mmCIF file of C-alpha atoms in Angstrom:
data_model
loop_
_atom_site.group_PDB
_atom_site.id
_atom_site.type_symbol
_atom_site.label_atom_id
_atom_site.label_comp_id
_atom_site.label_asym_id
_atom_site.label_seq_id
_atom_site.Cartn_x
_atom_site.Cartn_y
_atom_site.Cartn_z
ATOM 1 C CA MET A 498 -60.409 -25.994 8.780
ATOM 2 C CA TYR A 499 -62.769 -24.244 6.287
ATOM 3 C CA ARG A 500 -61.272 -23.728 2.569
ATOM 4 C CA ILE A 501 -62.331 -20.837 0.602
ATOM 5 C CA ASN A 502 -61.890 -20.128 -3.138
ATOM 6 C CA CYS A 503 -61.740 -16.792 -4.875
ATOM 7 C CA LEU A 504 -63.287 -16.870 -8.194
ATOM 8 C CA ASN A 505 -62.488 -12.917 -8.630
ATOM 9 C CA PRO A 506 -59.544 -10.948 -7.055
ATOM 10 C CA ILE A 507 -60.761 -9.947 -3.288
ATOM 11 C CA ALA A 508 -59.457 -7.196 -1.343
ATOM 12 C CA ASP A 509 -57.134 -8.065 0.875
ATOM 13 C CA VAL A 510 -58.545 -6.140 3.672
ATOM 14 C CA GLY A 511 -61.513 -8.464 3.795
ATOM 15 C CA LEU A 512 -59.172 -11.613 3.118
ATOM 16 C CA LYS A 513 -57.094 -10.623 6.306
ATOM 17 C CA ASN A 514 -60.228 -11.137 8.519
ATOM 18 C CA PHE A 515 -60.101 -14.755 7.845
ATOM 19 C CA SER A 516 -58.965 -16.309 11.070
ATOM 20 C CA ASP A 517 -56.692 -19.511 11.150
ATOM 21 C CA GLN A 518 -59.416 -21.521 11.028
ATOM 22 C CA TYR A 519 -59.530 -20.509 7.361
ATOM 23 C CA GLN A 520 -57.349 -21.413 4.211
ATOM 24 C CA ILE A 521 -57.601 -20.002 0.924
ATOM 25 C CA THR A 522 -57.648 -22.817 -1.896
ATOM 26 C CA ALA A 523 -57.397 -22.501 -5.836
ATOM 27 C CA GLN A 524 -59.336 -25.716 -5.949
ATOM 28 C CA ILE A 525 -63.233 -24.838 -5.883
ATOM 29 C CA GLY A 526 -63.701 -28.631 -5.690
ATOM 30 C CA GLU A 527 -62.057 -28.438 -2.225
ATOM 31 C CA ALA A 528 -63.783 -25.390 -1.078
ATOM 32 C CA GLU A 529 -66.743 -24.969 1.753
ATOM 33 C CA GLY A 530 -66.987 -21.339 0.567
ATOM 34 C CA VAL A 531 -66.757 -19.129 -2.342
ATOM 35 C CA LEU A 532 -66.050 -15.197 -2.682
ATOM 36 C CA VAL A 533 -66.976 -13.906 -5.766
ATOM 37 C CA ARG A 534 -67.304 -10.573 -7.805
ATOM 38 C CA SER A 535 -68.322 -10.545 -11.452
ATOM 39 C CA ALA A 536 -67.550 -14.641 -12.667
ATOM 40 C CA SER A 537 -70.035 -16.087 -13.715
ATOM 41 C CA MET A 538 -70.976 -19.508 -12.132
ATOM 42 C CA HIS A 539 -74.184 -20.280 -13.994
ATOM 43 C CA GLU A 540 -72.184 -22.816 -16.508
ATOM 44 C CA MET A 541 -70.116 -24.281 -13.299
ATOM 45 C CA GLU A 542 -71.241 -27.730 -11.733
ATOM 46 C CA ILE A 543 -71.714 -26.750 -7.762
ATOM 47 C CA PRO A 544 -69.267 -28.806 -5.747
ATOM 48 C CA GLU A 545 -70.990 -31.269 -3.152
ATOM 49 C CA LYS A 546 -68.808 -29.750 -0.505
ATOM 50 C CA LEU A 547 -69.629 -26.171 -1.241
ATOM 51 C CA LEU A 548 -71.646 -24.576 1.821
ATOM 52 C CA ALA A 549 -71.959 -20.814 0.810
ATOM 53 C CA VAL A 550 -71.130 -18.239 -1.878
ATOM 54 C CA ALA A 551 -70.457 -14.519 -0.970
ATOM 55 C CA ARG A 552 -70.739 -11.989 -3.900
ATOM 56 C CA ALA A 553 -68.819 -9.040 -2.791
ATOM 57 C CA GLY A 554 -71.424 -6.589 -4.214
ATOM 58 C CA ALA A 555 -75.157 -6.336 -4.413
ATOM 59 C CA GLY A 556 -75.981 -7.693 -8.241
ATOM 60 C CA VAL A 557 -75.977 -11.535 -8.062
ATOM 61 C CA ASN A 558 -77.248 -12.071 -11.807
ATOM 62 C CA ASN A 559 -73.796 -14.127 -12.452
ATOM 63 C CA ILE A 560 -74.948 -16.713 -9.795
ATOM 64 C CA PRO A 561 -77.458 -19.458 -10.286
ATOM 65 C CA LEU A 562 -79.648 -18.987 -6.929
ATOM 66 C CA GLU A 563 -82.382 -21.321 -7.370
ATOM 67 C CA LYS A 564 -79.945 -24.208 -8.258
ATOM 68 C CA CYS A 565 -77.652 -23.250 -5.279
ATOM 69 C CA ALA A 566 -80.846 -23.369 -2.858
ATOM 70 C CA GLU A 567 -81.643 -26.684 -3.820
ATOM 71 C CA LYS A 568 -78.456 -28.025 -2.808
ATOM 72 C CA GLY A 569 -78.473 -26.110 0.264
ATOM 73 C CA VAL A 570 -75.694 -23.739 -0.914
ATOM 74 C CA VAL A 571 -76.446 -20.202 0.813
ATOM 75 C CA VAL A 572 -75.966 -17.242 -1.751
ATOM 76 C CA PHE A 573 -74.951 -13.588 0.308
ATOM 77 C CA ASN A 574 -74.697 -10.697 -1.262
ATOM 78 C CA THR A 575 -73.175 -6.808 0.576
ATOM 79 C CA PRO A 576 -76.001 -4.384 0.250
ATOM 80 C CA GLY A 577 -74.936 -1.057 1.287
ATOM 81 C CA ALA A 578 -71.127 -1.674 1.275
ATOM 82 C CA ASN A 579 -70.834 0.049 -2.213
ATOM 83 C CA ALA A 580 -73.572 2.776 -1.600
ATOM 84 C CA ASN A 581 -71.619 5.614 -1.139
ATOM 85 C CA GLY A 582 -69.524 5.186 -4.388
ATOM 86 C CA VAL A 583 -72.616 4.624 -6.522
ATOM 87 C CA LYS A 584 -74.652 7.478 -4.990
ATOM 88 C CA GLU A 585 -71.474 9.726 -5.788
ATOM 89 C CA LEU A 586 -71.145 8.411 -9.452
ATOM 90 C CA VAL A 587 -75.207 9.040 -9.492
ATOM 91 C CA LEU A 588 -74.338 12.736 -8.675
ATOM 92 C CA ALA A 589 -71.667 12.999 -11.255
ATOM 93 C CA GLY A 590 -74.312 11.269 -13.596
ATOM 94 C CA LEU A 591 -76.864 14.171 -12.570
ATOM 95 C CA LEU A 592 -74.390 16.928 -13.216
ATOM 96 C CA LEU A 593 -73.027 15.406 -16.834
ATOM 97 C CA ALA A 594 -76.639 15.070 -18.182
ATOM 98 C CA ALA A 595 -77.643 18.877 -16.807
ATOM 99 C CA ARG A 596 -74.290 20.208 -18.502
ATOM 100 C CA ASP A 597 -72.637 19.459 -21.600
ATOM 101 C CA VAL A 598 -69.350 18.618 -19.960
ATOM 102 C CA VAL A 599 -68.330 15.610 -21.900
ATOM 103 C CA GLY A 600 -68.936 17.655 -25.026
ATOM 104 C CA GLY A 601 -67.091 20.516 -24.192
ATOM 105 C CA ILE A 602 -64.095 18.020 -23.010
ATOM 106 C CA GLU A 603 -64.260 16.660 -26.460
ATOM 107 C CA TRP A 604 -64.052 20.286 -28.337
ATOM 108 C CA VAL A 605 -61.114 21.037 -26.264
ATOM 109 C CA LYS A 606 -59.457 17.769 -27.462
ATOM 110 C CA ALA A 607 -60.289 18.290 -30.841
ATOM 111 C CA SER A 608 -58.766 21.742 -30.860
ATOM 112 C CA ALA A 609 -55.879 21.073 -29.028
ATOM 113 C CA GLY A 610 -53.847 22.027 -31.757
ATOM 114 C CA ASP A 611 -55.021 25.655 -31.841
ATOM 115 C CA GLU A 612 -52.990 28.342 -30.822
ATOM 116 C CA ASN A 613 -56.108 30.456 -30.337
ATOM 117 C CA ILE A 614 -57.932 28.033 -28.587
ATOM 118 C CA ALA A 615 -58.936 30.329 -25.155
ATOM 119 C CA LYS A 616 -60.471 32.803 -27.641
ATOM 120 C CA ALA A 617 -61.883 29.831 -29.665
ATOM 121 C CA ALA A 618 -63.364 28.679 -26.033
ATOM 122 C CA GLU A 619 -65.374 31.559 -25.455
ATOM 123 C CA LYS A 620 -66.983 31.525 -28.749
ATOM 124 C CA GLU A 621 -67.910 27.705 -28.724
ATOM 125 C CA LYS A 622 -68.862 27.494 -24.607
ATOM 126 C CA LYS A 623 -72.542 28.380 -25.781
ATOM 127 C CA ASN A 624 -72.648 25.103 -27.459
ATOM 128 C CA PHE A 625 -72.209 23.422 -24.355
ATOM 129 C CA ALA A 626 -73.989 25.515 -21.937
ATOM 130 C CA GLY A 627 -76.908 23.639 -19.721
ATOM 131 C CA THR A 628 -78.754 24.125 -16.803
ATOM 132 C CA GLU A 629 -78.251 24.012 -13.014
ATOM 133 C CA ILE A 630 -79.644 21.220 -10.855
ATOM 134 C CA MET A 631 -80.778 23.486 -8.114
ATOM 135 C CA GLY A 632 -84.435 23.548 -8.040
ATOM 136 C CA LYS A 633 -84.946 21.052 -10.544
ATOM 137 C CA LYS A 634 -87.455 17.935 -9.317
ATOM 138 C CA LEU A 635 -85.172 14.480 -9.350
ATOM 139 C CA GLY A 636 -87.450 11.245 -8.832
ATOM 140 C CA VAL A 637 -85.948 8.379 -7.085
ATOM 141 C CA ILE A 638 -87.508 5.048 -7.690
ATOM 142 C CA GLY A 639 -86.314 2.753 -5.005
ATOM 143 C CA LEU A 640 -85.116 3.681 -1.621
ATOM 144 C CA GLY A 641 -82.787 1.147 -0.250
ATOM 145 C CA ALA A 642 -79.111 1.510 0.692
ATOM 146 C CA ILE A 643 -78.309 3.544 -2.288
ATOM 147 C CA GLY A 644 -81.497 5.303 -3.280
ATOM 148 C CA VAL A 645 -81.527 6.833 0.203
ATOM 149 C CA LYS A 646 -78.107 8.407 0.014
ATOM 150 C CA VAL A 647 -78.887 9.819 -3.613
ATOM 151 C CA ALA A 648 -82.372 11.081 -2.243
ATOM 152 C CA ASN A 649 -80.698 12.929 0.680
ATOM 153 C CA ALA A 650 -77.673 14.196 -1.274
ATOM 154 C CA ALA A 651 -79.853 15.746 -3.885
ATOM 155 C CA VAL A 652 -82.077 17.671 -1.048
ATOM 156 C CA SER A 653 -78.529 19.004 0.195
ATOM 157 C CA LEU A 654 -77.771 20.374 -3.507
ATOM 158 C CA GLY A 655 -81.183 21.962 -3.398
ATOM 159 C CA MET A 656 -83.153 19.723 -5.399
ATOM 160 C CA GLU A 657 -86.732 19.014 -4.748
ATOM 161 C CA VAL A 658 -86.689 15.149 -4.247
ATOM 162 C CA TYR A 659 -89.734 12.624 -4.314
ATOM 163 C CA GLY A 660 -89.092 9.586 -3.525
ATOM 164 C CA TYR A 661 -90.945 6.151 -4.411
ATOM 165 C CA ASP A 662 -90.682 2.995 -2.601
ATOM 166 C CA PRO A 663 -93.638 0.558 -2.127
ATOM 167 C CA TYR A 664 -91.460 -1.835 0.383
ATOM 168 C CA LEU A 665 -89.861 1.115 2.330
ATOM 169 C CA SER A 666 -87.821 -0.365 5.202
ATOM 170 C CA VAL A 667 -88.070 0.822 8.842
ATOM 171 C CA ASN A 668 -84.233 1.391 8.635
ATOM 172 C CA ALA A 669 -84.347 3.568 4.940
ATOM 173 C CA ALA A 670 -87.344 5.429 6.491
ATOM 174 C CA TRP A 671 -85.204 6.744 9.589
ATOM 175 C CA ASN A 672 -82.144 7.515 7.414
ATOM 176 C CA LEU A 673 -84.026 9.170 4.747
ATOM 177 C CA SER A 674 -84.567 13.321 4.945
ATOM 178 C CA ARG A 675 -87.553 14.530 5.983
ATOM 179 C CA SER A 676 -87.406 17.080 3.077
ATOM 180 C CA VAL A 677 -87.864 14.041 0.733
ATOM 181 C CA LYS A 678 -91.518 13.867 -0.520
ATOM 182 C CA HIS A 679 -92.696 10.340 -0.564
ATOM 183 C CA VAL A 680 -94.798 9.572 -3.269
ATOM 184 C CA LEU A 681 -97.407 6.340 -3.236
ATOM 185 C CA ASN A 682 -97.849 6.216 -6.735
ATOM 186 C CA VAL A 683 -94.718 5.614 -9.179
ATOM 187 C CA ASP A 684 -96.929 7.562 -12.070
ATOM 188 C CA ASP A 685 -96.696 10.977 -9.777
ATOM 189 C CA ILE A 686 -92.910 10.384 -10.436
ATOM 190 C CA TYR A 687 -92.963 9.757 -14.340
ATOM 191 C CA ALA A 688 -95.536 13.144 -14.291
ATOM 192 C CA ASP A 689 -93.777 15.584 -12.196
ATOM 193 C CA CYS A 690 -90.188 15.023 -12.178
ATOM 194 C CA ASP A 691 -87.323 16.735 -14.480
ATOM 195 C CA TYR A 692 -84.914 14.026 -13.342
ATOM 196 C CA ILE A 693 -85.774 10.102 -12.899
ATOM 197 C CA THR A 694 -83.220 7.637 -11.207
ATOM 198 C CA ILE A 695 -83.926 4.434 -10.627
ATOM 199 C CA HIS A 696 -82.764 1.978 -7.643
ATOM 200 C CA VAL A 697 -84.526 -1.144 -7.752
ATOM 201 C CA PRO A 698 -83.324 -4.782 -8.255
ATOM 202 C CA LEU A 699 -83.974 -6.843 -11.436
ATOM 203 C CA LEU A 700 -87.200 -8.804 -10.961
ATOM 204 C CA ASP A 701 -89.562 -10.053 -13.082
ATOM 205 C CA SER A 702 -91.966 -7.045 -11.899
ATOM 206 C CA THR A 703 -89.241 -4.481 -12.703
ATOM 207 C CA ARG A 704 -87.621 -5.742 -15.785
ATOM 208 C CA GLY A 705 -88.499 -3.146 -18.624
ATOM 209 C CA MET A 706 -90.396 -1.030 -15.948
ATOM 210 C CA ILE A 707 -88.840 1.862 -18.113
ATOM 211 C CA ASN A 708 -90.554 1.177 -21.498
ATOM 212 C CA ALA A 709 -92.976 3.103 -23.863
ATOM 213 C CA VAL A 710 -95.835 3.411 -21.668
ATOM 214 C CA SER A 711 -94.078 4.743 -18.997
ATOM 215 C CA ILE A 712 -91.941 7.314 -20.961
ATOM 216 C CA ALA A 713 -95.071 8.424 -22.243
ATOM 217 C CA LYS A 714 -96.218 9.385 -19.012
ATOM 218 C CA MET A 715 -93.466 11.678 -18.434
ATOM 219 C CA LYS A 716 -92.333 15.077 -18.878
ATOM 220 C CA GLU A 717 -90.862 16.596 -22.084
ATOM 221 C CA GLY A 718 -87.180 16.653 -21.600
ATOM 222 C CA VAL A 719 -86.971 14.322 -18.757
ATOM 223 C CA VAL A 720 -83.628 13.069 -17.954
ATOM 224 C CA LEU A 721 -83.186 9.377 -17.325
ATOM 225 C CA LEU A 722 -80.517 8.028 -14.930
ATOM 226 C CA ASN A 723 -80.140 4.253 -14.734
ATOM 227 C CA PHE A 724 -77.130 3.053 -12.090
ATOM 228 C CA ALA A 725 -79.282 -0.329 -11.081
ATOM 229 C CA ARG A 726 -79.414 -2.841 -13.957
ATOM 230 C CA ASP A 727 -79.634 -1.743 -17.525
ATOM 231 C CA LEU A 728 -82.572 -4.469 -18.047
ATOM 232 C CA LEU A 729 -84.737 -2.320 -15.844
ATOM 233 C CA ALA A 730 -85.295 -0.208 -19.158
ATOM 234 C CA ASN A 731 -86.277 -1.333 -22.773
ATOM 235 C CA GLU A 732 -83.392 0.612 -24.213
ATOM 236 C CA LYS A 733 -85.004 0.504 -27.678
ATOM 237 C CA ASP A 734 -87.754 2.578 -26.306
ATOM 238 C CA VAL A 735 -85.620 4.814 -24.491
ATOM 239 C CA LEU A 736 -83.736 5.927 -27.923
ATOM 240 C CA GLU A 737 -87.341 6.501 -29.085
ATOM 241 C CA GLY A 738 -87.989 8.832 -26.534
ATOM 242 C CA LEU A 739 -84.305 10.305 -27.181
ATOM 243 C CA HIS A 740 -84.961 10.928 -30.794
ATOM 244 C CA SER A 741 -88.484 12.165 -30.471
ATOM 245 C CA GLY A 742 -87.196 14.692 -27.931
ATOM 246 C CA LYS A 743 -89.698 13.284 -25.045
ATOM 247 C CA ILE A 744 -85.807 12.169 -23.149
ATOM 248 C CA ALA A 745 -83.279 14.921 -23.247
ATOM 249 C CA ARG A 746 -80.613 12.589 -21.900
ATOM 250 C CA TYR A 747 -80.219 8.786 -20.798
ATOM 251 C CA VAL A 748 -77.556 8.387 -18.390
ATOM 252 C CA THR A 749 -76.340 4.448 -17.500
ATOM 253 C CA ASP A 750 -73.566 2.691 -16.044
ATOM 254 C CA PHE A 751 -74.129 -0.477 -18.596
ATOM 255 C CA PRO A 752 -72.598 -0.353 -21.778
ATOM 256 C CA ASN A 753 -74.048 -2.625 -24.628
ATOM 257 C CA PRO A 754 -74.666 -2.346 -28.328
ATOM 258 C CA VAL A 755 -78.119 -0.811 -27.880
ATOM 259 C CA THR A 756 -76.824 2.558 -26.546
ATOM 260 C CA ALA A 757 -73.199 2.870 -26.683
ATOM 261 C CA GLY A 758 -72.707 5.829 -29.061
ATOM 262 C CA GLN A 759 -76.039 6.777 -29.567
ATOM 263 C CA LYS A 760 -76.641 10.531 -29.171
ATOM 264 C CA GLY A 761 -78.197 11.744 -26.345
ATOM 265 C CA CYS A 762 -76.900 8.733 -24.121
ATOM 266 C CA ILE A 763 -74.115 9.261 -21.725
ATOM 267 C CA VAL A 764 -72.989 5.632 -21.133
ATOM 268 C CA ILE A 765 -70.423 4.863 -18.392
ATOM 269 C CA PRO A 766 -68.221 1.420 -18.194
ATOM 270 C CA HIS A 767 -70.018 -0.041 -15.270
ATOM 271 C CA LEU A 768 -67.886 2.276 -12.466
ATOM 272 C CA GLY A 769 -70.714 2.529 -10.014
ATOM 273 C CA ALA A 770 -68.970 0.725 -7.299
ATOM 274 C CA SER A 771 -65.367 0.624 -8.925
ATOM 275 C CA THR A 772 -63.853 2.261 -5.933
ATOM 276 C CA GLU A 773 -61.070 1.224 -3.685
ATOM 277 C CA GLU A 774 -63.401 2.049 -0.732
ATOM 278 C CA SER A 775 -66.261 -0.021 -2.470
ATOM 279 C CA GLU A 776 -64.139 -2.848 -3.077
ATOM 280 C CA ASP A 777 -62.525 -2.934 0.427
ATOM 281 C CA ASN A 778 -66.363 -2.618 2.158
ATOM 282 C CA CYS A 779 -67.674 -5.172 -0.055
ATOM 283 C CA ALA A 780 -64.814 -7.754 0.734
ATOM 284 C CA VAL A 781 -64.964 -7.235 4.571
ATOM 285 C CA MET A 782 -68.954 -7.777 4.513
ATOM 286 C CA ALA A 783 -68.771 -10.788 2.562
ATOM 287 C CA VAL A 784 -65.869 -12.353 4.778
ATOM 288 C CA GLU A 785 -68.070 -11.373 7.582
ATOM 289 C CA GLU A 786 -71.164 -13.122 6.007
ATOM 290 C CA LEU A 787 -69.453 -16.120 5.167
ATOM 291 C CA MET A 788 -67.475 -16.914 8.713
ATOM 292 C CA ASP A 789 -70.696 -16.324 10.851
ATOM 293 C CA TYR A 790 -72.254 -18.757 8.694
ATOM 294 C CA LEU A 791 -69.363 -21.352 8.371
ATOM 295 C CA GLU A 792 -68.824 -21.292 12.198
ATOM 296 C CA ASN A 793 -72.324 -20.509 13.227
ATOM 297 C CA GLY A 794 -75.056 -21.549 10.924
ATOM 298 C CA ASN A 795 -76.241 -17.629 10.928
ATOM 299 C CA ILE A 796 -77.466 -16.343 7.536
ATOM 300 C CA ARG A 797 -77.620 -12.385 7.352
ATOM 301 C CA ASN A 798 -77.812 -10.999 3.699
ATOM 302 C CA SER A 799 -78.481 -14.180 1.722
ATOM 303 C CA VAL A 800 -80.477 -13.668 -1.666
ATOM 304 C CA ASN A 801 -82.104 -17.251 -1.583
ATOM 305 C CA TYR A 802 -82.442 -18.193 2.000
ATOM 306 C CA PRO A 803 -84.124 -16.270 4.954
ATOM 307 C CA ALA A 804 -82.157 -14.326 7.436
ATOM 308 C CA CYS A 805 -81.678 -16.518 10.821
ATOM 309 C CA ASP A 806 -79.503 -15.713 13.605
ATOM 310 C CA MET A 807 -79.227 -18.076 16.892
ATOM 311 C CA GLY A 808 -76.098 -16.313 18.017
ATOM 312 C CA VAL A 809 -73.010 -18.646 19.024
ATOM 313 C CA CYS A 810 -73.883 -22.250 19.833
ATOM 314 C CA THR A 811 -73.591 -22.949 23.355
ATOM 315 C CA LYS A 812 -74.909 -26.498 23.511
ATOM 316 C CA ALA A 813 -73.614 -29.904 22.573
ATOM 317 C CA GLY A 814 -74.361 -29.417 19.072
ATOM 318 C CA ARG A 815 -76.278 -27.356 16.372
ATOM 319 C CA VAL A 816 -78.014 -28.867 13.154
ATOM 320 C CA ALA A 817 -78.576 -26.942 10.293
ATOM 321 C CA ILE A 818 -81.542 -28.224 7.812
ATOM 322 C CA PHE A 819 -82.398 -27.155 4.424
ATOM 323 C CA HIS A 820 -85.690 -27.969 3.199
ATOM 324 C CA ARG A 821 -89.025 -27.184 0.933
ATOM 325 C CA ASN A 822 -91.205 -24.753 2.763
ATOM 326 C CA ILE A 823 -94.155 -27.134 3.109
ATOM 327 C CA ALA A 824 -96.383 -28.457 6.192
ATOM 328 C CA ASN A 825 -95.090 -30.768 8.947
ATOM 329 C CA MET A 826 -91.393 -30.492 8.320
ATOM 330 C CA ILE A 827 -90.686 -29.353 11.682
ATOM 331 C CA THR A 828 -92.562 -32.379 13.577
ATOM 332 C CA LYS A 829 -91.013 -34.502 11.478
ATOM 333 C CA PHE A 830 -87.358 -33.087 12.404
ATOM 334 C CA THR A 831 -88.495 -33.004 16.102
ATOM 335 C CA ALA A 832 -89.610 -36.722 15.787
ATOM 336 C CA GLU A 833 -86.396 -38.046 14.762
ATOM 337 C CA PHE A 834 -84.417 -36.237 17.397
ATOM 338 C CA GLY A 835 -87.158 -37.527 19.895
ATOM 339 C CA ASP A 836 -86.757 -41.297 18.661
ATOM 340 C CA LYS A 837 -83.320 -41.039 19.093
ATOM 341 C CA GLY A 838 -83.436 -39.649 22.956
ATOM 342 C CA ILE A 839 -81.940 -36.299 21.890
ATOM 343 C CA ASN A 840 -83.124 -33.264 23.547
ATOM 344 C CA ILE A 841 -83.550 -29.957 21.575
ATOM 345 C CA SER A 842 -83.033 -27.176 23.657
ATOM 346 C CA ASP A 843 -83.630 -23.890 21.385
ATOM 347 C CA MET A 844 -84.723 -23.830 17.688
ATOM 348 C CA THR A 845 -85.915 -21.692 15.062
ATOM 349 C CA ASN A 846 -87.599 -21.871 11.707
ATOM 350 C CA LYS A 847 -87.658 -19.128 8.627
ATOM 351 C CA SER A 848 -88.944 -19.480 5.357
ATOM 352 C CA ARG A 849 -88.744 -17.529 2.170
ATOM 353 C CA GLY A 850 -90.684 -18.584 -0.894
ATOM 354 C CA GLU A 851 -90.425 -22.115 -1.349
ATOM 355 C CA VAL A 852 -87.391 -22.933 0.674
ATOM 356 C CA ALA A 853 -86.928 -22.717 4.649
ATOM 357 C CA TYR A 854 -84.259 -23.251 6.801
ATOM 358 C CA THR A 855 -84.111 -24.635 10.189
ATOM 359 C CA MET A 856 -81.640 -24.505 13.199
ATOM 360 C CA LEU A 857 -81.821 -26.551 16.054
ATOM 361 C CA ASP A 858 -79.521 -26.595 19.200
ATOM 362 C CA VAL A 859 -79.353 -30.317 21.057
ATOM 363 C CA GLU A 860 -78.026 -31.274 24.529
ATOM 364 C CA GLU A 861 -75.592 -34.135 22.401
ATOM 365 C CA ALA A 862 -73.550 -33.960 19.973
ATOM 366 C CA PRO A 863 -75.383 -34.989 16.667
ATOM 367 C CA THR A 864 -74.373 -38.103 14.928
ATOM 368 C CA ALA A 865 -73.999 -39.065 11.377
ATOM 369 C CA GLU A 866 -77.307 -41.517 12.162
ATOM 370 C CA ILE A 867 -79.314 -38.470 12.952
ATOM 371 C CA VAL A 868 -78.079 -36.716 9.827
ATOM 372 C CA SER A 869 -79.105 -39.478 7.653
ATOM 373 C CA ALA A 870 -82.561 -39.993 9.081
ATOM 374 C CA LEU A 871 -83.232 -36.447 8.467
ATOM 375 C CA GLU A 872 -81.764 -36.497 5.029
ATOM 376 C CA LYS A 873 -84.425 -39.377 4.156
ATOM 377 C CA ILE A 874 -87.404 -36.976 4.974
ATOM 378 C CA GLU A 875 -88.919 -36.134 1.674
ATOM 379 C CA GLY A 876 -88.582 -32.303 0.970
ATOM 380 C CA VAL A 877 -84.906 -32.000 2.655
ATOM 381 C CA PHE A 878 -81.935 -30.453 0.558
ATOM 382 C CA ARG A 879 -79.186 -30.608 2.949
ATOM 383 C CA VAL A 880 -78.536 -31.551 6.478
ATOM 384 C CA ARG A 881 -75.312 -30.109 8.015
ATOM 385 C CA ILE A 882 -73.741 -30.210 11.620
ATOM 386 C CA VAL A 883 -72.579 -26.817 12.672
ATOM 387 C CA LYS A 884 -71.255 -27.673 15.866
ATOM 388 C CA ALA A 885 -70.801 -31.419 17.171
#
């Protein structure tokens, strides 16, 4: 029996996919798996029994990835599950930035008591006039699951779309409209585009990528959209750009004291993935990832361990080893099995940065003795018997 703890409410459409081998528990200390959305785990002590954390969403800023990796706890996310919901809000952001719909709505609210509001509106509407997005140039920085959808939708709306992603995946390339112009230098996006939307993960290399230097390269009156992470932009530099007129609008899905209420900022309260469909999709994917890992040891969409899939074990046993990515580890593992006369029928080893994951299918049920021997090897974080 596997026990699962939910740190946040998780959609029932996902939870009902757990088989009768699973039980939901309110005690995280009892759980082999955790499902989480926004709850912070940084101050939390990682329980010894915990094997995996599945984030029902894409961002994992609320999870201590390195700490989990060193304890052999696999962290999953659900990339693409909320992509359509975010895409639709980005399109709304484009339209809100192009035409002062918000300002117009606020004027109507303020004029609600005016008997002649209809006549007054005809005079006032010129103050909220905008431009059409058809024919404008849109630069999409990051062509992952969301970026591709945004780019393709913008093409359908008649925009001239440019995409930048030095790590464009084969899958993304297949799904990207042939009308999207793939550029090799992000400066081309800055220099040529009327609208720029960011869809990259928050990494050391991307933190603050929208700053005074990059803004200086942009067209006068550019519109910036940030539905990825607020820290991708130095928002004080963005405000300077707004004050100078270099930036016409800044649309962001991440409210904070820097941008909230500022002129030229359209700040949305983190609604990107807040749709019933997105929450359902994320829950279903997170549950599927947890089940495949707990039952088979397979890793898909992990953010702290490499992808690894050996299907369903048909041998007597399967052992999973979490360890540092250093030389001679496989030799040491196989030696331990050889010393105990256990034949290895299949094996895979994958690495990701400083960590690695090894799975071995064996022709005899693995014992506590072999686990103990493997755990004593320097550089091993954890040994798990997947099947015995």
